[in-house]
Coordinates of C-alpha atoms in Angstrom, one line a residue:
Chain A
X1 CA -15.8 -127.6 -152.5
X2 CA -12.5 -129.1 -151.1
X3 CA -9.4 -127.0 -151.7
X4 CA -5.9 -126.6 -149.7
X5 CA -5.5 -123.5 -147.6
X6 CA -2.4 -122.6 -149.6
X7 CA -1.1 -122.7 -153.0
X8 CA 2.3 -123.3 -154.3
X9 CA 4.0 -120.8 -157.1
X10 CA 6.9 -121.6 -159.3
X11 CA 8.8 -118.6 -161.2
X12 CA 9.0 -119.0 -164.5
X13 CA 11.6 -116.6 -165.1
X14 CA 13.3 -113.5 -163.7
X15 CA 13.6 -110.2 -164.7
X16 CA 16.9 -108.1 -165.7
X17 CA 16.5 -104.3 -165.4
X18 CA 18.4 -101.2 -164.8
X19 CA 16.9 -101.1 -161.3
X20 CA 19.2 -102.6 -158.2
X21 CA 17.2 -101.2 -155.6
X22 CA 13.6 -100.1 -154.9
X23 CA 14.5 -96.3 -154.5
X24 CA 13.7 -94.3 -157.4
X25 CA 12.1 -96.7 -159.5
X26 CA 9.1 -94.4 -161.0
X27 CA 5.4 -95.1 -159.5
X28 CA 3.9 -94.5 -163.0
X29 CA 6.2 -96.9 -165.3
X30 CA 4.4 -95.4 -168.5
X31 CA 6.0 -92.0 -167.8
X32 CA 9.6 -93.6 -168.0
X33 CA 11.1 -96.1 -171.1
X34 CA 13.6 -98.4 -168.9
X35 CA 13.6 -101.7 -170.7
X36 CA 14.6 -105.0 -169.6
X37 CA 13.7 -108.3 -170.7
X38 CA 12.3 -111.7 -168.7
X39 CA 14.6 -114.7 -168.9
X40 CA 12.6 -117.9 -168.8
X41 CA 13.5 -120.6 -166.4
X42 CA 13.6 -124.6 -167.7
X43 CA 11.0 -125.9 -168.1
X44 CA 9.6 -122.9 -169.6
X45 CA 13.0 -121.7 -171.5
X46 CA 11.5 -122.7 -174.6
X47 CA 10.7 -121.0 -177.7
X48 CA 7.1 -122.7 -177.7
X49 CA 6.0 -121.3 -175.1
X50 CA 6.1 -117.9 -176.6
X51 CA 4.7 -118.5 -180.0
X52 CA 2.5 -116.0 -181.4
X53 CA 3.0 -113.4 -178.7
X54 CA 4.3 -111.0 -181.3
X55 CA 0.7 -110.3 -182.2
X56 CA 0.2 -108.4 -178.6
X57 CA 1.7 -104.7 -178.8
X58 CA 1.3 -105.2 -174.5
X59 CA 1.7 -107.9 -172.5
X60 CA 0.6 -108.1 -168.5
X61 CA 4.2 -109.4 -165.9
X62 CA 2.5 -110.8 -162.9
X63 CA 5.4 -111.4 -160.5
X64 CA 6.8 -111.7 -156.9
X65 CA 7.5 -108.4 -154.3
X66 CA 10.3 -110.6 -153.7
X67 CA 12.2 -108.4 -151.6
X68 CA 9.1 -108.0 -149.1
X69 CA 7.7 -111.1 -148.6
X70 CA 9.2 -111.1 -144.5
X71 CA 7.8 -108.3 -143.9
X72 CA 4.2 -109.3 -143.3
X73 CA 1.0 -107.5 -144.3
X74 CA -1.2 -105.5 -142.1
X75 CA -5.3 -104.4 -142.6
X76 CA -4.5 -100.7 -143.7
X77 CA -1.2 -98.9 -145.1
X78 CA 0.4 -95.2 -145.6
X79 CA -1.1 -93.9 -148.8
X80 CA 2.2 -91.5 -149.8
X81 CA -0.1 -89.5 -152.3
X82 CA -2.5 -88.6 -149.6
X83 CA 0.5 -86.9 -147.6
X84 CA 1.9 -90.1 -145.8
X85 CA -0.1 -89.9 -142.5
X86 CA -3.9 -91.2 -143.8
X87 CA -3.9 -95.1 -144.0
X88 CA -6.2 -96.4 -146.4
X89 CA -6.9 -100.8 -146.6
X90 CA -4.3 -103.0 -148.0
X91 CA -7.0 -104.2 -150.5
X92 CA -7.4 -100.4 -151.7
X93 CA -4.1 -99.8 -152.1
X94 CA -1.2 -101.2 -154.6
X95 CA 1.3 -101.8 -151.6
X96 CA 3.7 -104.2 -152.1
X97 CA 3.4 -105.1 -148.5
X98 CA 0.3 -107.8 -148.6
X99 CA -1.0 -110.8 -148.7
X100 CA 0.1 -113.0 -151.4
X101 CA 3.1 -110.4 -152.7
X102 CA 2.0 -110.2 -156.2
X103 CA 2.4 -107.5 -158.4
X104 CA 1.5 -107.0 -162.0
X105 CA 2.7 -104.7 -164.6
X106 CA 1.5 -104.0 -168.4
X107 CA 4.8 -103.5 -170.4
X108 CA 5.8 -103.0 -174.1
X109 CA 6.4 -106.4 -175.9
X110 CA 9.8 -105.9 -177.5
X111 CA 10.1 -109.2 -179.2
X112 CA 11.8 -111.9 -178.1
X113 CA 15.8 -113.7 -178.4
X114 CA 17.4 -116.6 -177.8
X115 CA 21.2 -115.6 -176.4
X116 CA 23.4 -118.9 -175.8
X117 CA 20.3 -120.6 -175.7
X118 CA 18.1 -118.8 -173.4
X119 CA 15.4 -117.4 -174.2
X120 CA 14.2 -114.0 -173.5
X121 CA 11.8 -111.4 -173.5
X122 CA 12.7 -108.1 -174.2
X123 CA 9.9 -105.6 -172.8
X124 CA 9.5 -102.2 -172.4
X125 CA 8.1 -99.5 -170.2
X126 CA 9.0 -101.6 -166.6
X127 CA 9.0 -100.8 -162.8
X128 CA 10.7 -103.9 -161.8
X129 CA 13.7 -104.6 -159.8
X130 CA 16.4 -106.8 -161.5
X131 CA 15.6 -110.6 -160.5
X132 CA 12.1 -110.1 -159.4
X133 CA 10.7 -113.5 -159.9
X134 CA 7.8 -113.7 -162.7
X135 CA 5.0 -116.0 -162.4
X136 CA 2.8 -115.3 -165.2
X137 CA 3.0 -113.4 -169.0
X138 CA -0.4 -112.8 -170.1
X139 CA -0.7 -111.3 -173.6
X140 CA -3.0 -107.2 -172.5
X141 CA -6.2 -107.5 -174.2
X142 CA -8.0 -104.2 -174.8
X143 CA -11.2 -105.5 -175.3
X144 CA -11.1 -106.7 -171.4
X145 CA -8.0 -104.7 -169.5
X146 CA -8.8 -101.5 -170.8
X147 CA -11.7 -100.0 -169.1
X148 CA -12.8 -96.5 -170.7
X149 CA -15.1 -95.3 -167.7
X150 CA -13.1 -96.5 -164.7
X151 CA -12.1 -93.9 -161.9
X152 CA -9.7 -93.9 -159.3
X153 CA -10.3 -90.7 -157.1
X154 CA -7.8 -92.1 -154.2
X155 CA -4.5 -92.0 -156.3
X156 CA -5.1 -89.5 -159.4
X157 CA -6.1 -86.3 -157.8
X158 CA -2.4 -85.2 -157.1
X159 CA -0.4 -86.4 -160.2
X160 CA 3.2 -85.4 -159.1
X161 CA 4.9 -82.1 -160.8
X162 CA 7.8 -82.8 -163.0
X163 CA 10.9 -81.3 -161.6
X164 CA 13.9 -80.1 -164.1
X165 CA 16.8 -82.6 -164.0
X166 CA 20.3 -81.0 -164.5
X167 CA 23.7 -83.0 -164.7
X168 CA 26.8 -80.6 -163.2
X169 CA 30.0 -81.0 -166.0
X170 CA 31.7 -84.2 -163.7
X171 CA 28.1 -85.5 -164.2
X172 CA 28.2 -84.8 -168.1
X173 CA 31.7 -85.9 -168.5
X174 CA 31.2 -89.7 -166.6
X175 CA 27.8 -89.8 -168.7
X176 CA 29.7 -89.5 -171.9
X177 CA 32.4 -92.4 -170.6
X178 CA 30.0 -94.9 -170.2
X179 CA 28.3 -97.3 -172.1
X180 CA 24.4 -97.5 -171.4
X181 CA 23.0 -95.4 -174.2
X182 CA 19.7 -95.2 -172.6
X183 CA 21.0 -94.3 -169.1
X184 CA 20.7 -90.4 -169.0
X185 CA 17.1 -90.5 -170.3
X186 CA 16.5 -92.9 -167.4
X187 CA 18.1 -90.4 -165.1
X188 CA 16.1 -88.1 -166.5
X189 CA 12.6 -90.1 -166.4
X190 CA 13.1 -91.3 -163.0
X191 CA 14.6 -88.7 -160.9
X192 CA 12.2 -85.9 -162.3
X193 CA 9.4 -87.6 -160.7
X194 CA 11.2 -86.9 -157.0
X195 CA 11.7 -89.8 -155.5
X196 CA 12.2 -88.6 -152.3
X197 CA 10.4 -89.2 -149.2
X198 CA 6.9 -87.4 -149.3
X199 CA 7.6 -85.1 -146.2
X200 CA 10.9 -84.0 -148.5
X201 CA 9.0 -83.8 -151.8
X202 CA 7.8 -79.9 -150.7
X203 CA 11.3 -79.1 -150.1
X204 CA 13.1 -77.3 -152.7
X205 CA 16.3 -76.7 -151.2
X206 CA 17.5 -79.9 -149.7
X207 CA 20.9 -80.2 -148.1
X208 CA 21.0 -84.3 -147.9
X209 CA 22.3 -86.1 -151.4
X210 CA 21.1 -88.7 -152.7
X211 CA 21.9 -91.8 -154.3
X212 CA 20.1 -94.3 -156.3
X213 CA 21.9 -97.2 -158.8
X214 CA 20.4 -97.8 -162.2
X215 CA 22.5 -100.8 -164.3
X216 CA 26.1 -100.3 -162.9
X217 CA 26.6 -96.6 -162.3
X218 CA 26.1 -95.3 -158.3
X219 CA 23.8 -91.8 -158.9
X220 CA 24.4 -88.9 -156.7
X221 CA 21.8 -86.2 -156.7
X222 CA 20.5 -83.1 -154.9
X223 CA 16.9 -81.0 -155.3
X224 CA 18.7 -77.2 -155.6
X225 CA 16.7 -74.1 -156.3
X226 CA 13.9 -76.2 -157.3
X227 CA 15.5 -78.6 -159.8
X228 CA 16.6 -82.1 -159.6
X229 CA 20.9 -82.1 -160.3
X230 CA 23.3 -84.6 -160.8
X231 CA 26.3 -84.2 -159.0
X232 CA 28.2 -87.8 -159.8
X233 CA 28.3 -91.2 -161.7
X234 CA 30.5 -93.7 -160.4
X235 CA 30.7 -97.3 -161.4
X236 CA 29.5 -99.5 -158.2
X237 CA 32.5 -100.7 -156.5
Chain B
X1 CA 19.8 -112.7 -154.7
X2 CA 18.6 -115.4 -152.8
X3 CA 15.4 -116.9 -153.3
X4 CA 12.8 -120.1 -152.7
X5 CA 12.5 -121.7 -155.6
X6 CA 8.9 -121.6 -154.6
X7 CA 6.5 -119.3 -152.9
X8 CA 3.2 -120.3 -150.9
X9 CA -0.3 -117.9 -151.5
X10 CA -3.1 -117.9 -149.4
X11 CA -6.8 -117.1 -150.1
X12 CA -7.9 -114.1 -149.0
X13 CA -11.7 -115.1 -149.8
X14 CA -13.6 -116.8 -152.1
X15 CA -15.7 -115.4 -154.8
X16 CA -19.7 -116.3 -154.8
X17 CA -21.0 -116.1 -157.9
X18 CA -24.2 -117.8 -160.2
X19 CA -21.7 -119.5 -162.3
X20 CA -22.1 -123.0 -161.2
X21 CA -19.8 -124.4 -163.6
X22 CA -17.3 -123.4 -166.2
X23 CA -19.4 -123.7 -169.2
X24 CA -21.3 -120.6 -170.8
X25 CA -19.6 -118.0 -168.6
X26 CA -18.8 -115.7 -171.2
X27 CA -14.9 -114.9 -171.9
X28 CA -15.5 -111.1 -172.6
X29 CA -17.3 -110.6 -168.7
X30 CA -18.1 -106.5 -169.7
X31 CA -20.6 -108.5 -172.4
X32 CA -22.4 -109.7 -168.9
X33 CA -23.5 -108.2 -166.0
X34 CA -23.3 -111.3 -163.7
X35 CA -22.8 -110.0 -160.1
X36 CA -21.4 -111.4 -157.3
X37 CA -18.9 -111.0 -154.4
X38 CA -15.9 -111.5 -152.2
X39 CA -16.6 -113.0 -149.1
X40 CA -13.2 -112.4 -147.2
X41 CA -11.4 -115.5 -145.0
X42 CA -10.1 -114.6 -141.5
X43 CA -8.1 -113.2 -140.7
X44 CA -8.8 -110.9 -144.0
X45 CA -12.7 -110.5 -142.6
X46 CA -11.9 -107.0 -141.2
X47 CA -13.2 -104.0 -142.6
X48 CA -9.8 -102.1 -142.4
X49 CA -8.8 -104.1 -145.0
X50 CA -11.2 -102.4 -147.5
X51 CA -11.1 -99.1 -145.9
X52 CA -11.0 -96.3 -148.7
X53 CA -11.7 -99.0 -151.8
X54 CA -15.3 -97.5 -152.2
X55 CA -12.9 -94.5 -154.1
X56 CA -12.5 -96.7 -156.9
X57 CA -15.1 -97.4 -159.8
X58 CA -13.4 -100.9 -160.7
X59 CA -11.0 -103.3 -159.0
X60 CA -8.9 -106.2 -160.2
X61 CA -9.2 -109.8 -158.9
X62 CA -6.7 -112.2 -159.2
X63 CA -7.8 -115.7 -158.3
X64 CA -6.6 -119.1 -158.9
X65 CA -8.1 -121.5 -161.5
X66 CA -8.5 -124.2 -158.7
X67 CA -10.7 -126.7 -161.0
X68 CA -7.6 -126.6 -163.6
X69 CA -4.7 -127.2 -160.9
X70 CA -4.3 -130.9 -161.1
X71 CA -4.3 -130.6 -165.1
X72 CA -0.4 -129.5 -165.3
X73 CA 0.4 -127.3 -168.3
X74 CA 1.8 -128.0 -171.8
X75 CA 4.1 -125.7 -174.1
X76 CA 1.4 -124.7 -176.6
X77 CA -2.4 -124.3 -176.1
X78 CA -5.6 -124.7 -178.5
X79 CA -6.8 -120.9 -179.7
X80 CA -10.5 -121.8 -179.8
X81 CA -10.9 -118.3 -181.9
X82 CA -8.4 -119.7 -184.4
X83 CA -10.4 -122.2 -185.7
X84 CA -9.6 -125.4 -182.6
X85 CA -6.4 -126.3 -184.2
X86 CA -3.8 -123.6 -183.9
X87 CA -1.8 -124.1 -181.2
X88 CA -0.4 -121.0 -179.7
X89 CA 2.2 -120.0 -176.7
X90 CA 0.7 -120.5 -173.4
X91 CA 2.3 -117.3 -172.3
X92 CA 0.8 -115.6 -175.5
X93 CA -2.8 -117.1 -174.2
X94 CA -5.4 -116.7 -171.6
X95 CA -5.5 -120.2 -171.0
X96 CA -6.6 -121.4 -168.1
X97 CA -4.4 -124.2 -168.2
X98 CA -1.0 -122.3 -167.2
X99 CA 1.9 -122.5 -164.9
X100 CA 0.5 -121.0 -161.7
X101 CA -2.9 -121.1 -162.3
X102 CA -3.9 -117.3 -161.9
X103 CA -6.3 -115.4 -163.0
X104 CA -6.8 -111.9 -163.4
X105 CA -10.1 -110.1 -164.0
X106 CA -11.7 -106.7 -164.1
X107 CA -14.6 -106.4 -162.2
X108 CA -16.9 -103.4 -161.6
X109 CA -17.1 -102.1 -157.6
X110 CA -20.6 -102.0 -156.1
X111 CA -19.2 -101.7 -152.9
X112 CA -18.6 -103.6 -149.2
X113 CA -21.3 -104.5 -147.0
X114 CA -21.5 -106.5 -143.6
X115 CA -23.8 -109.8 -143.0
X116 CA -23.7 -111.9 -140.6
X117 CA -20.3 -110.3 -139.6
X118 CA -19.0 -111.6 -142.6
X119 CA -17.6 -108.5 -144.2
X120 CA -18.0 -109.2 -148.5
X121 CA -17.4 -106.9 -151.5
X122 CA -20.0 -107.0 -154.4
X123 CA -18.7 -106.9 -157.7
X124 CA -20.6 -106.7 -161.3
X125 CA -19.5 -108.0 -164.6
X126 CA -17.9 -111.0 -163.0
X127 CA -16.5 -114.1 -165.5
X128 CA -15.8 -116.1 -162.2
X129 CA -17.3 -119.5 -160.9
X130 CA -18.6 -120.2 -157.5
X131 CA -16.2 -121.1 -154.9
X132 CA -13.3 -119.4 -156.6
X133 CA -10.3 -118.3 -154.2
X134 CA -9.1 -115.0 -154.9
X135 CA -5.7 -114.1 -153.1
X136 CA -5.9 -110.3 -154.7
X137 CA -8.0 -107.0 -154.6
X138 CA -6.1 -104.1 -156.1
X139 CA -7.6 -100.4 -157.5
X140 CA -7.8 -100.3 -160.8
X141 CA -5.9 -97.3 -162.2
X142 CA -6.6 -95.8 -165.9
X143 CA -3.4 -94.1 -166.0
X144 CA -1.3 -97.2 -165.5
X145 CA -3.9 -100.3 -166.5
X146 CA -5.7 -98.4 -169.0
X147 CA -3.2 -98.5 -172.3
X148 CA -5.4 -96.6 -175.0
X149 CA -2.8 -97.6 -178.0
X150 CA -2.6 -101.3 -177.0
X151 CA -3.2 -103.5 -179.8
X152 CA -4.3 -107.6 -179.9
X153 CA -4.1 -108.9 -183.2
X154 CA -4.4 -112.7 -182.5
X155 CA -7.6 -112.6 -180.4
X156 CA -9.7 -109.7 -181.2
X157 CA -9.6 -110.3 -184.7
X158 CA -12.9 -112.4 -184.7
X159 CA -15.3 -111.1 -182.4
X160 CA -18.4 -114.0 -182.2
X161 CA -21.7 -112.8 -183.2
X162 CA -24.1 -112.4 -180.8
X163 CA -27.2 -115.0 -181.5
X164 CA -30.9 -114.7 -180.3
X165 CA -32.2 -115.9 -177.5
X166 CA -35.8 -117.1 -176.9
X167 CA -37.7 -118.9 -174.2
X168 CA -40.3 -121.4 -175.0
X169 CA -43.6 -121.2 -172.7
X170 CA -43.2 -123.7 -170.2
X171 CA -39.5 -122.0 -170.0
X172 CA -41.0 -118.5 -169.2
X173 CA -43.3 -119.8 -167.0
X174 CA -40.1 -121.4 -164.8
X175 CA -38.6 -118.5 -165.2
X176 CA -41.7 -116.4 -163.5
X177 CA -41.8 -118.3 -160.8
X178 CA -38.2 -118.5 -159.6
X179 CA -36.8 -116.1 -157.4
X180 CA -33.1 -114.2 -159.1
X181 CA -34.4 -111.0 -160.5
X182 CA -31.5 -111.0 -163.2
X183 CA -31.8 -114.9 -164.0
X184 CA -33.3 -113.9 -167.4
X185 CA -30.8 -111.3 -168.1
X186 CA -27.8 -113.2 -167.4
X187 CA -29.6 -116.5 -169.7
X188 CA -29.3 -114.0 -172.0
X189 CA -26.2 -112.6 -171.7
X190 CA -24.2 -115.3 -171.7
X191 CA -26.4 -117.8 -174.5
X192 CA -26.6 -115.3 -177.3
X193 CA -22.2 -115.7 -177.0
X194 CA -23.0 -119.5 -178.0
X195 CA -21.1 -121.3 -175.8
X196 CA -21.0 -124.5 -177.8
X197 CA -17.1 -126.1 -178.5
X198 CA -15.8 -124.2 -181.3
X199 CA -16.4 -126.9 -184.1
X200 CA -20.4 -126.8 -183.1
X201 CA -20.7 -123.1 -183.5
X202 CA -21.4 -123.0 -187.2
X203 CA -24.4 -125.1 -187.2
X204 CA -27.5 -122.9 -187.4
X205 CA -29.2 -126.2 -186.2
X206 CA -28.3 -128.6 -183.7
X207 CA -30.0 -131.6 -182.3
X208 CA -28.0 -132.0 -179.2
X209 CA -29.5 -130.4 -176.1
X210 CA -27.3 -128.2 -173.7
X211 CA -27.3 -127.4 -170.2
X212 CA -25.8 -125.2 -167.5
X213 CA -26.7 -124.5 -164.1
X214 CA -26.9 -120.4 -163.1
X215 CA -27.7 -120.1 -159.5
X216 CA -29.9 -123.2 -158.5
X217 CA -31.3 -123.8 -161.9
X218 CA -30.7 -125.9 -164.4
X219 CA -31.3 -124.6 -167.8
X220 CA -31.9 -126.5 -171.0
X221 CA -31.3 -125.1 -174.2
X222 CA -30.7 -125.7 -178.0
X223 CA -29.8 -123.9 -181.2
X224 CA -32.1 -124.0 -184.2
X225 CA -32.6 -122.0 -186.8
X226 CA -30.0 -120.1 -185.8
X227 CA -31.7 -119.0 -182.8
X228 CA -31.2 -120.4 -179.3
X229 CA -33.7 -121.7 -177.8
X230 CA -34.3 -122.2 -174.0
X231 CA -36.7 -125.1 -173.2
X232 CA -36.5 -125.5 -169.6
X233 CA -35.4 -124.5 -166.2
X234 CA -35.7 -127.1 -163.3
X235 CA -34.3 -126.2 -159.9
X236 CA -31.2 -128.1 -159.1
X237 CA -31.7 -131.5 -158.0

């Protein structure tokens, strides 16, 4: 067997999302609908390449943790779902701090476009930040990727409660002046999963705000009497 | 966003497996029980790595196709379960022959074990050859890889039927005296999908005589009267 000791990768596109920054973008993408769409890079902007994927209802993104690839990898991680402290191995946990920083995501197909001659891939159903490099679409195949008996005791045994997500009227009233008609269900989806820190996640009076930026609009939020409420909407300056 | 336009991956291990070669490993690996495992590179060869992964019933792989790498990539690709002559999208295939050769495979957990101070991972239902790098072990997690209402049309429309397989004498009797407990199991296995090219796999009777090597042994076999037949298995020259 002769092989090199390292590979190269080249993107083959990037993604466009409502996410700008890590913070807040949901753990379990099923739970929330953000869509966004994979803009192919030449070579691979061409139509050809995606012909016949409308017969997949779910399609597999394998892409680049761009954003943490300095950062090094180490043998074990924090596990946040096991209360932050335990450290479980890197190759047990989906960390985005490892060796080789790939990720992979099933999303919704949503069909695909050609805007001033680029194509794209609309998709549904994503985690990813906006310009994460992809390196792969794979059309999901049930008969292999869905496995009926599989358990994961690590990760399920604490599925997170859903916390109420109110909007105060300045909220309402900037929500109703701007254009992303999808935006408040995102707030919604996303912020009622508590995104804060675990050590914070008990709390339910919180004093600190906090801020998170989905498509253009600067969030501010607080966890009051139990409930997630949005205090602001401002366009990022 | 700044970026390289490409990014370097390193193998964490290599996968050892009886697959010799890439013909007759079965395409649906859950049809197979072929086992093998991970034997992790240094400085991946440390058990923290894997601490906590025994939690998990199945784990992904992602590997690279390192036999296909010098073969570039084209546009379109054969579907073999179309008939040979479709040509579909390469991102709406499983092709091996892809940009970034990577692969991505379910494999059933059966756990980490230490020899030689070489820590490996065994794995079951494995559709991987001998030698494979892998640059990826991640949990599998039914409530974000598990899609129940995820739908295929293109691929699972013509599921192959599963043919016979017998052993002529002189083949049993090589197969008695050789020493992998599930070499007749895995003969089985992965004949009765007919791995023939796609144009041969309507003829109930074939002259030609096949051969693939599982393990160390090089096994002969034909199809006739519908059946396959295995004539011989010689240890690897």
């Amino acid at each position: 067997m002769s092989e090199p000791s390292a590979f190269g990768l080249t993107p083959i596109g990037h993604i466009a999302s409502p996410f700008k920054q890590k913070f807040a973008i949901p753990r379990q993408p099923a739970l929330a609908n953000a869509r966004g769409c994979v803009r192919l890079t030449p070579p691979f902007n061409d139509a050809n390449c995606l012909r016949g994927i409308e017969t997949y209802s779910h399609l597999w993104l394998l892409f680049i943790f761009h954003e943490n690839l300095d950062q090094g990898w180490s043998p074990t991680v924090r596990a946040p779902r096991l209360g932050g402290n335990s450290r479980i191995g890197v190759f047990a946990s989906r960390s985005t701090f490892r060796p080789n920083g790939i990720g992979m995501s099933v999303v919704k197909n949503l069909g695909v476009e050609q805007l001033n001659g680029q194509w794209q891939l609309n998709v549904g159903g994503i985690d990813l930040l906006d310009g994460t490099p992809v390196i792969h679409i794979k059309p999901y195949l049930p008969y292999s990727d869905s496995v009926a008996d599989a358990e994961a005791h690590l990760l399920d045994e604490h599925p997170l409660p859903a916390r109420e997500v109110h909007f105060t009227e300045q909220a309402t009233a900037q929500l109703n002046a701007q254009p992303h008609t999808d935006l408040q269900a995102l707030i919604i989806q996303c912020l009622s999963q508590d995104p804060r820190p675990a050590y914070r996640q008990s709390q339910d009076n919180d004093p600190k705000t906090y801020q998170v930026i989905f498509y253009d609009r600067d969030i501010q939020w607080r966890v009051e009497n139990g409930k997630v409420l949005v205090t602001s909407l401002q366009p990022v300056s």
